[in-house]
Amino acid sequence: MDDPWGRVETALACLATDPGGLKGLWLRARSGPVRDRVTAGLAALPLPQRRLHPTIADDALFGGLDLAATLATGHPVMQQGLLAQPAALILTMAERCPPGLAARLATALDAPAHTLIALDEGAEADETLAPALSDRLALFLDLTDISLSDSREISLDPQQLAKARANLPHLTLTPDQLDALTRAAAELGIPSLRAPLLAAAAARAHAAWAGHDAITEDDLAGGAALVYGHRTTPLPDQAEAPPDSPPPPDQTPDDGEAQSEDQSQSIPEDMLVEAALAALPRDLLEALAAGRAARAAKSAGGTGAERGGNRRGRPLPSRPGRLEPGARIDLVATLRAAAPWQPLRRAQTPDRDAALLVRAADIRLKRFRETSDRVLIFAVDASGSAAFARLAEAKGAIELLLAQAYARRDHVSLLAFKGRAAELILPPTRSLVQTKRRLAGVPGGGGTPLASGLQLALATAAQAKQRGMTPTIAILTDGRGNIALDGTPDRARAEDEATLLARQIRASATPALVIDVANRPQPALRTLAQIMDAPYLALPRADARRLSTVLGEALET
Amino acid sequence: MKQPFPFSAIVGQEAMKQAMILTAVDPAIGGVLVFGDRGTGKSTAVRALAALLPEIEAVEGCPVNSASPVQVPDWAQGATDRIITKPTPVVDLPLGVTEDRVVGALDIERALTRGEKAFEPGLLARANRGYLYIDEVNLLEDHIVDLLLDVAQSGENVVEREGLSIRHPARFVLVGSGNPEEGELRPQLLDRFGFSVEVTSPRDVDTRVEVIRRRDSYETNYGAFMETWRPQDAALRDRILAARAALPQITTPNTVLHDCASLCIAIGSDGLRGELTLLRAARALAAFEGDDAVGRIHLKAVAPMCLSHRLRRDPLDEAGSTSRVIRAVTEVLP
């Protein structure tokens, strides 16, 4: 598996052999010639290819009334959906696939007809495929580090492929082989039980492609490498895992077997584990895990994605549009639009006896304006000077506010600044489980990179705005910054930079709040708050509950 | 067409299975919320349940599965007077579904082509007398949640839109599943579920191996596999039917009522829905086990799934609420 392109070819061969069993491929790559070579190779799939877009409507997927044709003919004309026939579904921009579509595709994949190729073009670690889909697709390929010169045209020999497909039904895994795959998955810390089943399917496809009569160790290792590699939990979590699932008891009897019986009888699962681990570099695993976590946080409760609300909120004037699922027709406006044309249309189509002649262009849709979700961005000073107790108070306040956010459906985000720079601890989320976990892990100590904290808060706010949320920044600190943006201790420069960023926050019109948690109020901080046009609260010796009350009141206004 | 994976062949996940069986015995218990990791068999269990449930008698062609022709709503088109049996409806409510699809709306097709004002029933109509399954329930948009709350509360779907004014019965058992890491469920909706169970991936390797073996055998050796498990599913269905018949005869001693109340007080659950669910569930369990009366043993068995989501909880306390219930149970009901 040293040759990354060889891995790509193996994966495609397996997929082409058994597209229904493997369910599909998660392909992470920017669009370009390398990716084109892979997608060209998909022509070997025995299924028609259908392209999906993340904003595809339900009637395109499941079929529905063809409104234009219905209006033209005067009787219902139904159109077939993409899911009606078994197909290789190619989902472009898969990283933007909304949870609703992901759930529908997931259900479609649970029936054995379809296979899904998710083209994930995510550039950032947190832009990635929805977990409901990535859990169901057997294969994962990352082409990011493969250059064109490392790649070749993919040509799967049609004869070999036909033979492999014919051979596939005769290949079954022995119970021992299934055991080995399951145990290997457990050892790799893969909780989902879909993984071993997909690995079994991959091993069968691997064997069929290689022309084996029975499934060999090679096929098992190949299957494990293809399916387990990217599912493996990265090291930090593995460190937590041992108390739950002690591997030694499993290993000892297995080692004994391996010695007593001959090699073909028992498959050392260590080998499968190694194969899976060798399949992908470690830094990629970490990036994937980060993406998973961020994705989870981002998707919490259908955030600001649908700001152009068409279902509720304050009504706006209706406008012409296509009657897609999700759109609501404004009947009166539609009739009004159709009314002037009635005599003309009747003259054109004298054979139609309908009371009303409506054309697709008459359709008017309702529109609504929705107020967007609020996100509270906490920028917390975790420097040495802001004693540890203060950090604990801030944590407590955030927990309490989050509990209240339940009722108001607010999101919370947390960043801490200490040492040399600020760090985003928690992207905007409503997930209590996530918050609790991340909060507990915030350490304190070091200098006060206030400017860096403001910069990150501003960036987080900008990002939240892009997603259609309304951000508010709350800064909890005990004084002046002493670390410049580049991480060097330079009090003068740090102050200049902080002032500059405060102006930028004011310019961005983001509501902000400065909370002074020093033992005595700091005049410099009050000045900074004024520059930011933010309320300033001196809060010496606060406790978590009081802090949360004050914050809550300040934000209500 | 392959039948879904048999319910009785699901390895482990006893709490989830028991919760689903009890709602089949007494649908009035309310729904089941299944929260847990991916790939633990949540969807499998719900789809299996549909195949397990006894058939219902309904008017042919009735969009709300009415039991008799008298109950067929006047707007319903195409309903005949014949009574047929059909499988208990299990309706999927997909995420991102629109209000129109859920509650029903003006039938645009008929309005435009024939100039008639007709109602096109939604998912709630189809789910009447059956199950409504919401995968990833915690990601459901708020306005759909609001709709569901309203209908689940009243058992009736009221549609007032586009010049329509229609109401129809919508009584269903809510089954929701989700992964708590991806977002929380609103407390109002949480409270609407009768049971809540947590599922986790089996930690024990042998169990995992057994799961994979059965699933693999279902995929590769379908015929023989179904032959093995179909009788077990049928036996379970008979037991559910017997329990339904026995349910009205189950007696409830006063001491049990007392136990219910003390347990809910000890836990500090809001409202009285906790007590009521607890009592109903214990009664359903007694009927399912073939006992004549509800006893403390039944109460203890169902308490965790009835109460773990009703604790007056610190929302950030992730340390299993189930264990808190179990602790309270052992203290209050020795």
XYZ file of N, CA and C in Angstrom, chain A residues 216-326:
333
model
N -8.764 -14.984 0.903
C -7.465 -15.221 1.514
C -7.156 -14.132 2.538
N -6.073 -14.312 3.223
C -5.649 -13.308 4.205
C -5.391 -11.967 3.544
N -4.859 -12.062 2.330
C -4.595 -10.859 1.560
C -5.864 -10.055 1.334
N -6.926 -10.779 0.998
C -8.200 -10.114 0.734
C -8.732 -9.475 2.014
N -8.589 -10.214 3.106
C -9.057 -9.664 4.386
C -8.300 -8.390 4.723
N -6.971 -8.470 4.576
C -6.153 -7.296 4.882
C -6.521 -6.154 3.945
N -6.751 -6.493 2.685
C -7.143 -5.465 1.719
C -8.453 -4.821 2.112
N -9.422 -5.652 2.475
C -10.735 -5.135 2.886
C -10.613 -4.256 4.118
N -9.837 -4.733 5.095
C -9.671 -3.962 6.325
C -9.003 -2.634 6.043
N -7.999 -2.658 5.177
C -7.284 -1.416 4.880
C -8.210 -0.411 4.207
N -9.044 -0.905 3.301
C -9.922 0.013 2.578
C -10.992 0.614 3.478
N -11.521 -0.209 4.372
C -12.699 0.233 5.129
C -12.325 0.830 6.482
N -11.320 0.268 7.144
C -11.040 0.694 8.518
C -10.144 1.918 8.590
N -9.272 2.084 7.584
C -8.253 3.119 7.667
C -8.765 4.439 8.202
N -9.777 4.990 7.545
C -10.217 6.333 7.912
C -11.185 6.336 9.083
N -11.630 5.159 9.529
C -12.579 5.123 10.646
C -11.869 5.018 11.985
N -10.576 4.698 11.904
C -9.825 4.478 13.118
C -9.855 5.730 13.981
N -10.079 5.546 15.259
C -10.076 6.688 16.165
C -8.647 7.149 16.357
N -8.385 8.435 16.221
C -7.013 8.885 16.395
C -6.540 8.755 17.844
N -5.255 8.943 18.023
C -4.620 8.607 19.296
C -5.250 9.186 20.556
N -5.615 10.478 20.594
C -6.125 11.014 21.850
C -7.278 10.188 22.406
N -8.182 9.750 21.525
C -9.318 8.972 21.980
C -8.912 7.557 22.348
N -7.908 7.056 21.631
C -7.468 5.701 21.944
C -6.928 5.641 23.361
N -6.349 6.762 23.787
C -5.818 6.784 25.142
C -6.935 6.584 26.156
N -8.146 7.066 25.797
C -9.264 6.907 26.726
C -9.867 5.514 26.646
N -9.674 4.892 25.501
C -10.384 3.648 25.242
C -10.023 2.463 26.144
N -8.739 2.248 26.468
C -8.371 1.001 27.151
C -9.244 0.593 28.333
N -9.653 1.529 29.244
C -10.448 1.053 30.373
C -11.733 0.358 29.927
N -12.293 0.795 28.789
C -13.552 0.226 28.314
C -13.361 -1.142 27.670
N -12.356 -1.236 26.817
C -12.209 -2.477 26.069
C -10.777 -2.973 26.185
N -10.514 -3.752 27.197
C -9.142 -4.234 27.346
C -8.807 -5.260 26.268
N -7.832 -4.967 25.425
C -7.510 -5.914 24.365
C -6.776 -7.176 24.823
N -5.977 -7.145 25.896
C -5.160 -8.334 26.168
C -5.930 -9.655 26.247
N -7.094 -9.726 26.934
C -7.763 -11.023 27.031
C -8.093 -11.603 25.663
N -8.383 -10.712 24.691
C -8.719 -11.187 23.356
C -7.492 -11.741 22.637
N -6.374 -11.095 22.931
C -5.202 -11.442 22.151
C -4.621 -12.792 22.546
N -4.593 -13.055 23.827
C -3.899 -14.253 24.274
C -4.437 -15.544 23.656
N -5.748 -15.772 23.715
C -6.210 -17.013 23.089
C -5.908 -17.046 21.598
N -5.970 -15.868 20.988
C -5.725 -15.818 19.551
C -4.294 -16.176 19.207
N -3.381 -15.659 20.012
C -1.983 -15.979 19.750
C -1.768 -17.474 19.881
N -2.417 -18.034 20.890
C -2.306 -19.472 21.099
C -2.776 -20.229 19.869
N -3.928 -19.816 19.348
C -4.462 -20.483 18.168
C -3.493 -20.375 17.005
N -2.964 -19.162 16.843
C -2.102 -18.925 15.700
C -0.913 -19.870 15.720
N -0.450 -20.182 16.949
C 0.703 -21.071 17.035
C 0.311 -22.522 16.781
N -0.853 -22.917 17.308
C -1.201 -24.324 17.231
C -1.754 -24.705 15.854
N -2.569 -23.843 15.289
C -3.175 -24.200 14.012
C -2.354 -23.647 12.856
N -2.670 -24.086 11.692
C -1.894 -23.578 10.563
C -2.426 -22.216 10.133
N -1.643 -21.512 9.363
C -1.905 -20.094 9.105
C -3.234 -19.823 8.419
N -3.638 -20.712 7.535
C -4.847 -20.414 6.782
C -6.095 -20.528 7.657
N -5.982 -21.231 8.784
C -7.150 -21.418 9.622
C -7.508 -20.186 10.431
N -6.517 -19.609 11.063
C -6.840 -18.439 11.882
C -6.094 -17.234 11.356
N -6.786 -16.133 11.316
C -6.198 -14.933 10.749
C -5.759 -14.029 11.886
N -4.493 -13.762 11.994
C -4.070 -12.874 13.076
C -4.655 -11.483 12.853
N -5.485 -11.041 13.796
C -6.155 -9.769 13.550
C -5.185 -8.598 13.649
N -4.042 -8.844 14.306
C -3.026 -7.794 14.348
C -2.668 -7.349 12.942
N -2.624 -8.358 12.071
C -2.248 -8.067 10.703
C -3.279 -7.138 10.068
N -4.560 -7.408 10.354
C -5.610 -6.571 9.796
C -5.508 -5.169 10.362
N -5.219 -5.117 11.657
C -5.083 -3.808 12.293
C -3.955 -3.030 11.646
N -2.845 -3.735 11.443
C -1.693 -3.062 10.814
C -2.043 -2.586 9.417
N -2.736 -3.446 8.700
C -3.097 -3.072 7.335
C -3.933 -1.802 7.340
N -4.870 -1.731 8.278
C -5.743 -0.557 8.344
C -4.946 0.678 8.731
N -4.036 0.513 9.692
C -3.273 1.665 10.154
C -2.311 2.146 9.091
N -1.790 1.201 8.320
C -0.828 1.584 7.293
C -1.510 2.313 6.148
N -2.818 2.167 6.067
C -3.520 2.693 4.901
C -3.501 4.214 4.842
N -3.472 4.852 5.978
C -3.547 6.306 5.958
C -2.552 6.905 6.937
N -1.985 8.064 6.576
C -1.078 8.729 7.513
C -1.846 9.271 8.716
N -1.128 9.400 9.833
C -1.796 9.757 11.063
C -2.387 11.157 11.053
N -1.665 12.123 10.478
C -2.164 13.500 10.538
C -3.515 13.607 9.842
N -3.724 12.746 8.871
C -5.005 12.767 8.164
C -6.110 12.301 9.105
N -5.789 11.277 9.886
C -6.782 10.767 10.844
C -7.205 11.888 11.779
N -6.197 12.651 12.228
C -6.521 13.721 13.168
C -7.393 14.782 12.515
N -7.043 15.097 11.278
C -7.828 16.096 10.559
C -9.266 15.618 10.401
N -9.411 14.345 10.112
C -10.761 13.798 9.932
C -11.548 13.884 11.223
N -10.899 13.561 12.326
C -11.598 13.587 13.603
C -12.009 15.004 13.946
N -11.116 15.943 13.658
C -11.445 17.343 13.923
C -12.659 17.731 13.104
N -12.651 17.290 11.867
C -13.764 17.603 10.988
C -15.060 17.024 11.516
N -14.975 15.821 12.002
C -16.157 15.163 12.523
C -16.751 15.950 13.680
N -15.855 16.372 14.582
C -16.333 17.098 15.755
C -16.938 18.436 15.345
N -16.241 19.123 14.455
C -16.714 20.440 14.044
C -18.042 20.316 13.316
N -18.133 19.297 12.503
C -19.341 19.052 11.748
C -20.503 18.851 12.712
N -20.203 18.066 13.750
C -21.239 17.776 14.721
C -21.723 19.067 15.363
N -20.774 19.918 15.706
C -21.148 21.153 16.375
C -21.931 22.046 15.429
N -21.467 22.082 14.168
C -22.049 22.993 13.212
C -23.498 22.621 12.922
N -23.750 21.344 12.836
C -25.063 20.914 12.401
C -26.071 20.924 13.543
N -25.625 21.337 14.728
C -26.528 21.286 15.874
C -27.802 22.068 15.610
N -28.855 21.359 15.363
C -30.160 21.995 15.285
C -30.395 22.889 14.091
N -29.974 22.460 12.938
C -30.303 23.168 11.700
C -30.040 24.661 11.786
N -28.795 25.036 11.856
C -28.439 26.431 12.070
C -28.856 27.320 10.917
N -28.209 28.447 10.822
C -28.682 29.509 9.935
C -28.706 29.220 8.455
N -28.659 27.964 8.070
C -28.556 27.672 6.649
C -29.748 28.200 5.851
N -30.912 28.170 6.456
C -32.106 28.473 5.671
C -32.683 29.834 6.023
N -31.839 30.822 5.964
C -32.311 32.130 6.391
C -33.368 32.704 5.471
N -33.284 32.367 4.210
C -34.278 32.899 3.285
C -35.606 32.206 3.490
N -36.047 32.139 4.708
C -37.172 31.315 5.132
C -38.347 31.327 4.164
N -38.931 30.168 3.928
C -40.098 30.147 3.079
C -41.262 29.470 3.788
N -41.157 29.337 5.093
C -42.203 28.620 5.791
C -42.809 29.422 6.930
N -41.991 30.188 7.596
C -42.559 30.889 8.732
C -41.803 32.197 8.952
N -42.251 32.939 9.925
C -41.638 34.229 10.161
C -42.554 35.302 9.623
N -42.005 36.515 9.457
C -42.813 37.622 8.987
C -43.025 37.495 7.484
N -44.270 37.606 7.014
C -44.494 37.428 5.585
C -43.921 38.583 4.761
N -43.409 38.263 3.603
C -42.919 39.249 2.640
C -43.803 39.135 1.402
N -43.725 40.091 0.491
C -44.516 39.956 -0.735
C -44.151 38.671 -1.471
N -45.135 38.039 -2.083
C -44.837 36.798 -2.795
C -44.193 37.130 -4.125
N -43.547 36.132 -4.702
C -42.872 36.386 -5.973
C -42.965 35.145 -6.857
N -42.780 35.332 -8.177
C -42.891 34.178 -9.067
C -41.792 33.167 -8.801
N -42.059 31.911 -9.047
C -41.037 30.899 -8.839
C -41.547 29.520 -9.181
N -40.648 28.579 -9.126
C -41.023 27.200 -9.408
C -41.605 26.574 -8.152
N -42.638 25.797 -8.337
C -43.299 25.192 -7.183
C -42.538 23.930 -6.792
N -41.511 24.121 -5.974
C -40.737 22.976 -5.532
C -41.240 22.559 -4.173
N -40.926 21.320 -3.786
C -41.311 20.955 -2.422
C -40.616 21.914 -1.473
N -41.304 22.362 -0.483
C -40.711 23.307 0.454
C -41.208 24.705 0.166
